[in-house]
Amino acid sequence: MTRLTVYSDSDPSTVEHSTTDRAVIEAHLALAGILFEQWEAEQPIADTADSGAVLTAYAGAVATLKQARGFRSADVVRVPKGMPGTEPLRAKFLSEHTHEEDEARFFVEGSGAFYLHLDDKVYRIVCEAGDLLSVPAGIKHWFDMGPEPHFAAIRFFTRSDGWVAAFTGDVIADRFPKYDGPKYDGPK
Ligand SMILES: [Fe+2]
């Protein structure tokens, strides 16, 4: 279930705020300057839909976001259920980092957890199908796809050389609850 959990960055054991109400999540994140919204497919899409079909199904919303935020291109990344060898992939984004461009992800299927480190807070956002989250450029964050990764997401890019992570070297991510997957995720 889509969920926002807010912590102090110095106390991962105390939940300051937790909600699964998407409207509340949107409002809460908007106050912090973070874009979070829900999109609906303009036409039904199959689980096996290729990138072109996915982008077509969300063409209006994709075009609007590109225009509003200056993204030049979009693609679809898919990690299918049961894909072998995902451990290194999970580990890659589990350390705190920043990007020089916004990291916008729309979840078409499956789920994953973004952790945004803003001032003295950590915002943990479990995103599921229908959720769009845009992490602003320069915001410290990490991403946990869980122990059994499964998601398809539309990614947005402003640079032709793609999106590059600058790791902060802070091990803060190790102190916060991991994402256990949709079956086991609850208030942390
Ligand atoms: Fe990132």
PDB file of C-alpha atoms and ligand atoms in Angstrom, residues 93 97-99 103 105 114 141-143 163 165, ligand 1:
ATOM      1  CA  PHE A  93      20.512   2.487  -5.022  1.00  0.00           C
ATOM      2  CA  HIS A  97      22.956  10.011  -3.220  1.00  0.00           C
ATOM      3  CA  THR A  98      21.886  13.025  -5.259  1.00  0.00           C
ATOM      4  CA  HIS A  99      21.424  13.805  -8.944  1.00  0.00           C
ATOM      5  CA  GLU A 103      14.462  11.906 -10.532  1.00  0.00           C
ATOM      6  CA  ARG A 105       9.351   7.932 -11.497  1.00  0.00           C
ATOM      7  CA  PHE A 114      12.020   6.086  -1.823  1.00  0.00           C
ATOM      8  CA  HIS A 141      17.772  10.200  -1.205  1.00  0.00           C
ATOM      9  CA  TRP A 142      17.998   6.449  -1.637  1.00  0.00           C
ATOM     10  CA  PHE A 143      15.731   3.793  -3.103  1.00  0.00           C
ATOM     11  CA  TRP A 163      21.018  10.343 -14.889  1.00  0.00           C
ATOM     12  CA  ALA A 165      24.227   9.352  -9.018  1.00  0.00           C
TER      13      ALA A 165
HETATM   14 FE    FE B   1      18.384   8.440  -7.254  1.00  0.00          FE
END
